[in-house]
mmCIF file of C-alpha atoms in Angstrom:
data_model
loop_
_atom_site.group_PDB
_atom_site.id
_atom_site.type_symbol
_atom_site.label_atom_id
_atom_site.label_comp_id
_atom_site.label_asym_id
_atom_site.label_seq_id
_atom_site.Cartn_x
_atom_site.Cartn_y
_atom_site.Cartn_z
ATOM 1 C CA UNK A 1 -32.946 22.008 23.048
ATOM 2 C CA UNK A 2 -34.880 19.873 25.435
ATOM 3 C CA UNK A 3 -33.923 16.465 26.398
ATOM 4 C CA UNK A 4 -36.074 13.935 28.608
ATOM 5 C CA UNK A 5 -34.686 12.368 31.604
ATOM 6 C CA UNK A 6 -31.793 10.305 30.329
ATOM 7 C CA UNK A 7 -30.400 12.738 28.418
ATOM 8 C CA UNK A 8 -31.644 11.598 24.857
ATOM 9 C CA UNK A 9 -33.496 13.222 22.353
ATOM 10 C CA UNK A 10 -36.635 13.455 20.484
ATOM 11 C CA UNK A 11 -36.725 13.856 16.577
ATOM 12 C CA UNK A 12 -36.727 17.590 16.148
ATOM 13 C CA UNK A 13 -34.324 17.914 18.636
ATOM 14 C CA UNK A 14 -32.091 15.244 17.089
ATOM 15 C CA UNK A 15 -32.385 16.811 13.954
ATOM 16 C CA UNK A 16 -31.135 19.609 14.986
ATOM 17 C CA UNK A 17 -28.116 18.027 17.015
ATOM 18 C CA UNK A 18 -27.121 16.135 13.093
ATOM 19 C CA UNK A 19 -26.976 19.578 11.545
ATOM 20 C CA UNK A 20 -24.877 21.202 14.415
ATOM 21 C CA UNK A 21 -22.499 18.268 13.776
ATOM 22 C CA UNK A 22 -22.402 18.730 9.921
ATOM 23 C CA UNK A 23 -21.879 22.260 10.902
ATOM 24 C CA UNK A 24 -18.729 21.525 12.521
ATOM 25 C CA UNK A 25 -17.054 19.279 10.328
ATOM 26 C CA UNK A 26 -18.184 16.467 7.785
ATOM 27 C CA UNK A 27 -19.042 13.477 8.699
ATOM 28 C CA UNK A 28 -19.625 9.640 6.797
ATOM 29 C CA UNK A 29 -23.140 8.405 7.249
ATOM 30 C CA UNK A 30 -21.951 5.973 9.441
ATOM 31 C CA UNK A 31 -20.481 8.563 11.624
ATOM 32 C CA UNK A 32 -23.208 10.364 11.967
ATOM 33 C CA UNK A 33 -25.656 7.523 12.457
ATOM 34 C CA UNK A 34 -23.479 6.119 15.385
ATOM 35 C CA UNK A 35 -23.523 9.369 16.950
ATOM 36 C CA UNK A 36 -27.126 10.237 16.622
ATOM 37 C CA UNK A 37 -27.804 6.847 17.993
ATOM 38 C CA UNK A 38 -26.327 7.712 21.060
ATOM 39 C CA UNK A 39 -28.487 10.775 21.931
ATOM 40 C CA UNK A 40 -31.410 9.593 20.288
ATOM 41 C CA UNK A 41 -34.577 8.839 22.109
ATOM 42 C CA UNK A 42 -35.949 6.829 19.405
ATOM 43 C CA UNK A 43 -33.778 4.869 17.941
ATOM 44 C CA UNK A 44 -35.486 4.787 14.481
ATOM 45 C CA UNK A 45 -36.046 7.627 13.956
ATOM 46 C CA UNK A 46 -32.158 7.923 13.067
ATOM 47 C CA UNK A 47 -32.713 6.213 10.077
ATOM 48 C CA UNK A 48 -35.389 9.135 8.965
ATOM 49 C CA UNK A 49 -33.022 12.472 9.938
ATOM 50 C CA UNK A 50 -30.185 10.827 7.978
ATOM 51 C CA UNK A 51 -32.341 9.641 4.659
ATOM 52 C CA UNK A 52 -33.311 13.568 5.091
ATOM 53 C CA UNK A 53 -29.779 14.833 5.262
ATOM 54 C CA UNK A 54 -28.872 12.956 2.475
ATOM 55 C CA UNK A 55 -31.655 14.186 0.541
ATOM 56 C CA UNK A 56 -30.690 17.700 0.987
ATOM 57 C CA UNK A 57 -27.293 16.681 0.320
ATOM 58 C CA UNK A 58 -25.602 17.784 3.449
ATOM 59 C CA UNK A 59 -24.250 13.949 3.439
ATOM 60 C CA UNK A 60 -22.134 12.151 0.961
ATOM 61 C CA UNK A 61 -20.135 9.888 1.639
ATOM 62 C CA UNK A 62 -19.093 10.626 -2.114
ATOM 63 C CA UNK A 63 -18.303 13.672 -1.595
ATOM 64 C CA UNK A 64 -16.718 13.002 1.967
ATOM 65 C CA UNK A 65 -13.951 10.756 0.342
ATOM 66 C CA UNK A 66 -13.223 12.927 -2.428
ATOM 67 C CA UNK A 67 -12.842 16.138 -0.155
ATOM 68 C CA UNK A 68 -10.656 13.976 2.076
ATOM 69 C CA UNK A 69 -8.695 12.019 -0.443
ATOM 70 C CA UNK A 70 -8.042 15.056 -2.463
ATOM 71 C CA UNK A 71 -6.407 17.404 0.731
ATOM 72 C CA UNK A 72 -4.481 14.196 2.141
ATOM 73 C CA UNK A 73 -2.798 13.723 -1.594
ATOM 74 C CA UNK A 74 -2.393 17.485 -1.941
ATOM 75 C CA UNK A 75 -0.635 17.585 1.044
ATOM 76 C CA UNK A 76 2.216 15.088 0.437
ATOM 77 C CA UNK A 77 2.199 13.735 3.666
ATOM 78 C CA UNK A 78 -0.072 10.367 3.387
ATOM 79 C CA UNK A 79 0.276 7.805 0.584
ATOM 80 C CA UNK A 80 -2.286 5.739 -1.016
ATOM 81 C CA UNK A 81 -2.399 3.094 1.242
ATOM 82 C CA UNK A 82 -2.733 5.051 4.050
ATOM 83 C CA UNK A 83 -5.103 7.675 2.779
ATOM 84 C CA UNK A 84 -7.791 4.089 1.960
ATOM 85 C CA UNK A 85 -7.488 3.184 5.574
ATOM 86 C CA UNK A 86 -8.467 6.490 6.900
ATOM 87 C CA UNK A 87 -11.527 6.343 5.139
ATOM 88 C CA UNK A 88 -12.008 2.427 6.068
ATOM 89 C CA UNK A 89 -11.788 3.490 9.369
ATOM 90 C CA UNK A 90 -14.057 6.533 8.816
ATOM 91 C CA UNK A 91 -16.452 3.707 7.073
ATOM 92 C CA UNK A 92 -16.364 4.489 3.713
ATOM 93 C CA UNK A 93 -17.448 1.817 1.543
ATOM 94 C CA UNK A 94 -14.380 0.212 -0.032
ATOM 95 C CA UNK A 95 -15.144 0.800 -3.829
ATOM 96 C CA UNK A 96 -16.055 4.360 -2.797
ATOM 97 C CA UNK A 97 -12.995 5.116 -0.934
ATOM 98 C CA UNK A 98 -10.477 3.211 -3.755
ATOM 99 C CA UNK A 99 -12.318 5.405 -6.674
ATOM 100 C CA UNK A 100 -11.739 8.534 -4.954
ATOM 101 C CA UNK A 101 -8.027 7.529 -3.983
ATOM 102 C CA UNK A 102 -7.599 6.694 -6.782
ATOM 103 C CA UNK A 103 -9.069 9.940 -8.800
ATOM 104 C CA UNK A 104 -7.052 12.011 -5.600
ATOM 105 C CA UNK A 105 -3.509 10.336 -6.556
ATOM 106 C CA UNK A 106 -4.215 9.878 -10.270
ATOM 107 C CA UNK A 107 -1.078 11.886 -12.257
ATOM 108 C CA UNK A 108 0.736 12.149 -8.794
ATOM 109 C CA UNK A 109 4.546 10.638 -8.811
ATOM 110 C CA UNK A 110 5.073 8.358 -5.630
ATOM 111 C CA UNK A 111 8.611 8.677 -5.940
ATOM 112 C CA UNK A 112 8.692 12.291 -5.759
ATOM 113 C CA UNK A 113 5.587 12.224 -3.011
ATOM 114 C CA UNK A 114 8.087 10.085 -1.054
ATOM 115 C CA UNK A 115 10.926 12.344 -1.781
ATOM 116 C CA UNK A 116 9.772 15.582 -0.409
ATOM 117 C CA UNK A 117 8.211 13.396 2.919
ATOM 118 C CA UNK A 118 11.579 12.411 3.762
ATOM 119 C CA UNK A 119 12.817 16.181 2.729
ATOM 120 C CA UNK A 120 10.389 17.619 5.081
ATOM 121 C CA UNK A 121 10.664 14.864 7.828
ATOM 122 C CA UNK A 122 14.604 14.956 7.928
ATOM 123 C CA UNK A 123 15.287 18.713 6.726
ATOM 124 C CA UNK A 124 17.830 19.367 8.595
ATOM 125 C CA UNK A 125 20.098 15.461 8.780
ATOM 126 C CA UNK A 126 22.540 14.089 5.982
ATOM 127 C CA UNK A 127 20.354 11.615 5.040
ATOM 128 C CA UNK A 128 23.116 9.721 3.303
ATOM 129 C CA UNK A 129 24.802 9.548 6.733
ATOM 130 C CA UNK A 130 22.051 8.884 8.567
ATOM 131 C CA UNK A 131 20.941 6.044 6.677
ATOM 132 C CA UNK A 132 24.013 4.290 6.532
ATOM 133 C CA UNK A 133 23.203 2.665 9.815
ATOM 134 C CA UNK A 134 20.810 -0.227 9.145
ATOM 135 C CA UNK A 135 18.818 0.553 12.145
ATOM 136 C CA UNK A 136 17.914 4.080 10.905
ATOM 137 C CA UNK A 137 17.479 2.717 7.386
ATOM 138 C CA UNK A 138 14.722 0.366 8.732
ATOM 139 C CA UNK A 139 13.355 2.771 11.313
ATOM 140 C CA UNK A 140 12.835 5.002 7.668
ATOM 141 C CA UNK A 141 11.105 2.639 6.358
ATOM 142 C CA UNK A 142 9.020 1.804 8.388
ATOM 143 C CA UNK A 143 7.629 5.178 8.853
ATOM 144 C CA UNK A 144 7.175 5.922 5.221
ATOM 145 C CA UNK A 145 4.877 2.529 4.743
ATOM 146 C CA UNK A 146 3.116 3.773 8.141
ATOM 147 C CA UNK A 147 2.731 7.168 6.231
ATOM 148 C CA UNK A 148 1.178 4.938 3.370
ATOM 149 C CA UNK A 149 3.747 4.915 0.534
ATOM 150 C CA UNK A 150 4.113 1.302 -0.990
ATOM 151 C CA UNK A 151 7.655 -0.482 -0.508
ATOM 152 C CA UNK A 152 8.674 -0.281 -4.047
ATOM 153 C CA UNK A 153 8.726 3.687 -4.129
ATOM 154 C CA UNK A 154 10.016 3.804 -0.774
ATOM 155 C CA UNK A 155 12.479 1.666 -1.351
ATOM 156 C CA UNK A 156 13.701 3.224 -4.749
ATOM 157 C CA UNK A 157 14.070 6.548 -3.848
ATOM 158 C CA UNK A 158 16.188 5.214 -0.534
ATOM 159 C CA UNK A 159 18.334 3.276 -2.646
ATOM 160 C CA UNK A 160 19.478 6.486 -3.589
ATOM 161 C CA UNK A 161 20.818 7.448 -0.122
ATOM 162 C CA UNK A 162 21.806 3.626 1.020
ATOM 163 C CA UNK A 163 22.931 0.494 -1.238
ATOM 164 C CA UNK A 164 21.296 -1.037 1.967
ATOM 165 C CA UNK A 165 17.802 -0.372 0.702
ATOM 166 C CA UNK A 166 17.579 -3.445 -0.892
ATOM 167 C CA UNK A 167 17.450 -5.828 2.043
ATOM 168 C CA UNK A 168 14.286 -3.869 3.211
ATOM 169 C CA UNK A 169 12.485 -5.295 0.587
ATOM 170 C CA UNK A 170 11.689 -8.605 2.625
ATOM 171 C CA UNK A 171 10.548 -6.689 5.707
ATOM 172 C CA UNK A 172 6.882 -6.215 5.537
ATOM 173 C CA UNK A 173 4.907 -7.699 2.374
ATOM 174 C CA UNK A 174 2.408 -4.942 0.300
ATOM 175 C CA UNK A 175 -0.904 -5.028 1.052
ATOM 176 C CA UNK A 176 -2.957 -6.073 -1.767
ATOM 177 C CA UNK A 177 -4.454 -2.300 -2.313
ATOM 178 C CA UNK A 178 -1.762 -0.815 -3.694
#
């Protein structure tokens, strides 16, 4: 691959630097466009290489959230909420991103999702003990609706291990995409 002077590079040669990315590991269009825009000599030509890519379908942002929505829910470690901003951040279009959430989670129970979390997070701890202490309770909390589970499942299934849970309900509102 030859590059000019300051390092960037021509059409062919950027062409070939989007497919060696793809290679590695999907990518969103916008992803891809902000990287090729970095190397790029001409900065429209960008434009061109990814209308190509998409053509041949080696990017989808379709596809993209599907894929990714579909191992993060499989995996039991990410929640709705948490799964849409990862693809927000990635730069999925919204509707996009909530269909395939949505599609990913669809038939999934939250309560049991959060369940097995906490199971897996706190395997080897009483949890009844250890969420006696209002601290810990909160600290709980907090990390399940960081790992994106909404407050009413988290809160329900640690009712079950604390009559404390309900006083957690006023500590951070829902977001409106749940």
């Amino acid at each position: 691959m030859k590059k000019n002077a300051a390092g960037k590079l021509g059409e062919a040669e950027l062409k070939d630097y989007a497919l060696r990315l793809l290679a590695g590991r999907a990518l969103t269009v916008a992803q891809l466009k902000e990287r090729l825009r970095r190397r790029a000599a001409e900065p429209a030509s960008v434009e061109g290489i990814v209308a190509q890519l998409k053509e041949y379908g080696a990017l989808d942002d379709r596809r993209f959230a599907e894929t990714f929505s579909s191992s993060r829910a499989a995996s039991g470690q990410f929640g709705r909420r948490r799964v849409l901003a990862e693809l927000a951040k990635r730069k999925v279009a919204a509707k996009v991103a909530e269909k395939a959430v949505r599609e990913a989670f669809q038939g999934l129970d939250e309560e049991q999702l959060v369940r097995a979390w906490l199971e897996r997070k706190y395997r080897n701890q009483d949890l009844a003990a250890l969420l006696a202490e209002p601290a810990k309770l909160a600290g709980v909390y907090r990390r399940l609706r960081h790992a994106g589970f909404s407050s009413g499942a988290a809160i329900r299934v640690l009712r079950r291990f604390s009559e404390q849970a309900e006083q957690l309900e006023g500590l951070e509102p829902d977001s409106p995409a749940e």
